[in-house]
mmCIF file of C-alpha atoms in Angstrom:
data_model
loop_
_atom_site.group_PDB
_atom_site.id
_atom_site.type_symbol
_atom_site.label_atom_id
_atom_site.label_comp_id
_atom_site.label_asym_id
_atom_site.label_seq_id
_atom_site.Cartn_x
_atom_site.Cartn_y
_atom_site.Cartn_z
ATOM 1 C CA MET A 1 -45.543 47.657 98.491
ATOM 2 C CA GLN A 2 -44.168 50.946 97.273
ATOM 3 C CA GLN A 3 -46.146 53.230 95.031
ATOM 4 C CA VAL A 4 -44.846 53.652 91.505
ATOM 5 C CA GLN A 5 -44.969 57.238 90.288
ATOM 6 C CA LEU A 6 -46.260 57.547 86.738
ATOM 7 C CA SER A 7 -46.281 60.530 84.434
ATOM 8 C CA GLU A 8 -49.597 61.589 82.926
ATOM 9 C CA VAL A 9 -48.686 59.947 79.598
ATOM 10 C CA GLU A 10 -47.668 56.714 81.338
ATOM 11 C CA GLN A 11 -50.997 56.672 83.189
ATOM 12 C CA ARG A 12 -52.896 57.179 79.917
ATOM 13 C CA VAL A 13 -50.957 54.394 78.196
ATOM 14 C CA TYR A 14 -51.388 51.977 81.129
ATOM 15 C CA GLN A 15 -55.111 52.731 81.276
ATOM 16 C CA ALA A 16 -55.386 52.190 77.514
ATOM 17 C CA VAL A 17 -53.733 48.759 77.814
ATOM 18 C CA THR A 18 -56.031 47.663 80.635
ATOM 19 C CA THR A 19 -59.110 48.978 78.798
ATOM 20 C CA LEU A 20 -58.194 47.081 75.625
ATOM 21 C CA GLU A 21 -57.607 43.888 77.631
ATOM 22 C CA GLN A 22 -60.969 44.235 79.380
ATOM 23 C CA ARG A 23 -62.649 44.501 75.975
ATOM 24 C CA GLY A 24 -60.842 41.383 74.793
ATOM 25 C CA GLN A 25 -58.739 43.308 72.271
ATOM 26 C CA VAL A 26 -55.039 42.673 71.761
ATOM 27 C CA PRO A 27 -53.016 45.654 73.039
ATOM 28 C CA TYR A 28 -50.771 46.367 70.067
ATOM 29 C CA PRO A 29 -49.000 49.748 70.045
ATOM 30 C CA ASP A 30 -51.263 51.223 67.344
ATOM 31 C CA LEU A 31 -54.424 50.333 69.299
ATOM 32 C CA ILE A 32 -52.878 51.541 72.550
ATOM 33 C CA GLY A 33 -52.112 54.868 70.889
ATOM 34 C CA GLU A 34 -55.620 55.132 69.493
ATOM 35 C CA GLU A 35 -57.171 54.382 72.894
ATOM 36 C CA ALA A 36 -54.844 56.816 74.695
ATOM 37 C CA GLY A 37 -55.322 59.576 72.132
ATOM 38 C CA LEU A 38 -51.671 59.457 71.088
ATOM 39 C CA THR A 39 -49.820 58.496 67.932
ATOM 40 C CA GLU A 40 -48.157 55.109 67.736
ATOM 41 C CA GLU A 41 -44.769 56.859 67.908
ATOM 42 C CA GLN A 42 -45.801 58.713 71.082
ATOM 43 C CA VAL A 43 -46.577 55.480 72.941
ATOM 44 C CA HIS A 44 -43.184 53.809 72.390
ATOM 45 C CA ALA A 45 -41.340 55.618 75.206
ATOM 46 C CA PRO A 46 -44.133 55.202 77.796
ATOM 47 C CA LEU A 47 -44.493 51.508 76.867
ATOM 48 C CA HIS A 48 -40.763 51.026 77.426
ATOM 49 C CA GLN A 49 -40.867 52.925 80.733
ATOM 50 C CA LEU A 50 -43.904 50.977 81.985
ATOM 51 C CA THR A 51 -42.187 47.709 81.044
ATOM 52 C CA GLU A 52 -39.064 48.750 82.987
ATOM 53 C CA LYS A 53 -41.249 49.598 86.005
ATOM 54 C CA GLY A 54 -42.791 46.125 85.832
ATOM 55 C CA LEU A 55 -46.328 47.313 85.076
ATOM 56 C CA LEU A 56 -46.457 45.922 81.535
ATOM 57 C CA HIS A 57 -44.794 42.989 79.875
ATOM 58 C CA ARG A 58 -44.057 42.587 76.209
ATOM 59 C CA GLU A 59 -45.160 39.525 74.301
ATOM 60 C CA ASP A 60 -44.091 38.800 70.770
ATOM 61 C CA SER A 61 -46.480 37.270 68.267
ATOM 62 C CA PRO A 62 -47.249 33.693 69.336
ATOM 63 C CA MET A 63 -48.030 32.438 65.845
ATOM 64 C CA ALA A 64 -45.111 31.303 63.723
ATOM 65 C CA GLY A 65 -44.914 33.180 60.445
ATOM 66 C CA LEU A 66 -47.466 35.784 61.506
ATOM 67 C CA ASP A 67 -45.819 38.746 63.138
ATOM 68 C CA PHE A 68 -48.206 41.542 63.957
ATOM 69 C CA GLY A 69 -45.565 43.130 66.160
ATOM 70 C CA PRO A 70 -45.229 43.108 69.915
ATOM 71 C CA ARG A 71 -48.188 43.428 72.199
ATOM 72 C CA PHE A 72 -48.086 44.780 75.721
ATOM 73 C CA CYS A 73 -50.040 43.218 78.554
ATOM 74 C CA ALA A 74 -50.702 44.737 81.960
ATOM 75 C CA ARG A 75 -49.421 43.096 85.096
ATOM 76 C CA GLN A 76 -51.957 43.123 87.867
ATOM 77 C CA MET A 77 -51.099 45.647 90.540
ATOM 78 C CA ALA A 78 -51.455 44.311 94.053
#
Protein backbone atom coordinates (compact mmCIF):
# COMPACT_ATOMS: atom_id res chain seq x y z
CA MET A 1 0.00 0.00 0.00
CA GLN A 2 1.35 3.40 -0.91
CA GLN A 3 1.93 6.08 1.66
CA VAL A 4 -0.32 9.11 1.45
CA GLN A 5 1.54 12.38 1.97
CA LEU A 6 -0.32 14.78 4.24
CA SER A 7 0.36 18.41 4.97
CA GLU A 8 0.77 19.45 8.60
CA VAL A 9 -2.79 20.86 8.67
CA GLU A 10 -4.20 17.67 7.14
CA GLN A 11 -2.40 15.61 9.79
CA ARG A 12 -3.81 17.82 12.56
CA VAL A 13 -7.34 17.55 11.17
CA TYR A 14 -7.11 13.76 10.69
CA GLN A 15 -5.77 13.35 14.22
CA ALA A 16 -8.57 15.54 15.57
CA VAL A 17 -11.20 13.36 13.85
CA THR A 18 -9.72 10.14 15.21
CA THR A 19 -9.39 11.63 18.71
CA LEU A 20 -13.03 12.76 18.73
CA GLU A 21 -14.16 9.31 17.54
CA GLN A 22 -12.13 7.58 20.25
CA ARG A 23 -13.85 9.77 22.85
CA GLY A 24 -17.25 8.87 21.42
CA GLN A 25 -17.88 12.41 20.17
CA VAL A 26 -19.38 13.15 16.77
CA PRO A 27 -16.74 14.74 14.50
CA TYR A 28 -18.58 17.80 13.23
CA PRO A 29 -16.45 20.51 11.59
CA ASP A 30 -16.71 22.90 14.56
CA LEU A 31 -15.49 20.22 17.00
CA ILE A 32 -12.77 19.12 14.60
CA GLY A 33 -11.57 22.72 14.40
CA GLU A 34 -11.63 23.09 18.16
CA GLU A 35 -9.66 19.86 18.65
CA ALA A 36 -7.14 20.78 15.94
CA GLY A 37 -6.70 24.34 17.18
CA LEU A 38 -8.16 25.80 13.98
CA THR A 39 -11.28 27.76 13.11
CA GLU A 40 -14.19 25.96 11.53
CA GLU A 41 -13.43 27.78 8.26
CA GLN A 42 -9.81 26.60 8.36
CA VAL A 43 -10.81 22.93 8.51
CA HIS A 44 -13.03 22.93 5.40
CA ALA A 45 -10.21 22.60 2.85
CA PRO A 46 -8.29 19.89 4.76
CA LEU A 47 -11.54 17.95 5.32
CA HIS A 48 -12.22 18.06 1.58
CA GLN A 49 -8.65 17.02 0.75
CA LEU A 50 -8.69 14.14 3.27
CA THR A 51 -12.02 12.96 1.85
CA GLU A 52 -10.57 13.00 -1.69
CA LYS A 53 -7.56 10.99 -0.46
CA GLY A 54 -9.93 8.40 1.01
CA LEU A 55 -8.89 8.95 4.64
CA LEU A 56 -12.20 10.45 5.77
CA HIS A 57 -15.75 9.98 4.61
CA ARG A 58 -18.58 12.43 4.97
CA GLU A 59 -21.87 11.43 6.53
CA ASP A 60 -24.91 13.64 6.52
CA SER A 61 -27.22 13.81 9.51
CA PRO A 62 -29.00 10.46 9.88
CA MET A 63 -32.06 11.87 11.62
CA ALA A 64 -34.82 13.22 9.43
CA GLY A 65 -35.63 16.83 10.22
CA LEU A 66 -32.55 17.30 12.39
CA ASP A 67 -29.62 18.54 10.39
CA PHE A 68 -26.59 19.35 12.47
CA GLY A 69 -24.48 19.48 9.33
CA PRO A 70 -22.10 16.92 7.92
CA ARG A 71 -19.82 14.88 10.09
CA PHE A 72 -16.54 13.37 8.99
CA CYS A 73 -15.46 9.89 10.02
CA ALA A 74 -12.00 8.40 9.69
CA ARG A 75 -11.38 5.38 7.53
CA GLN A 76 -9.08 2.90 9.15
CA MET A 77 -5.64 2.95 7.59
CA ALA A 78 -4.25 -0.49 6.90
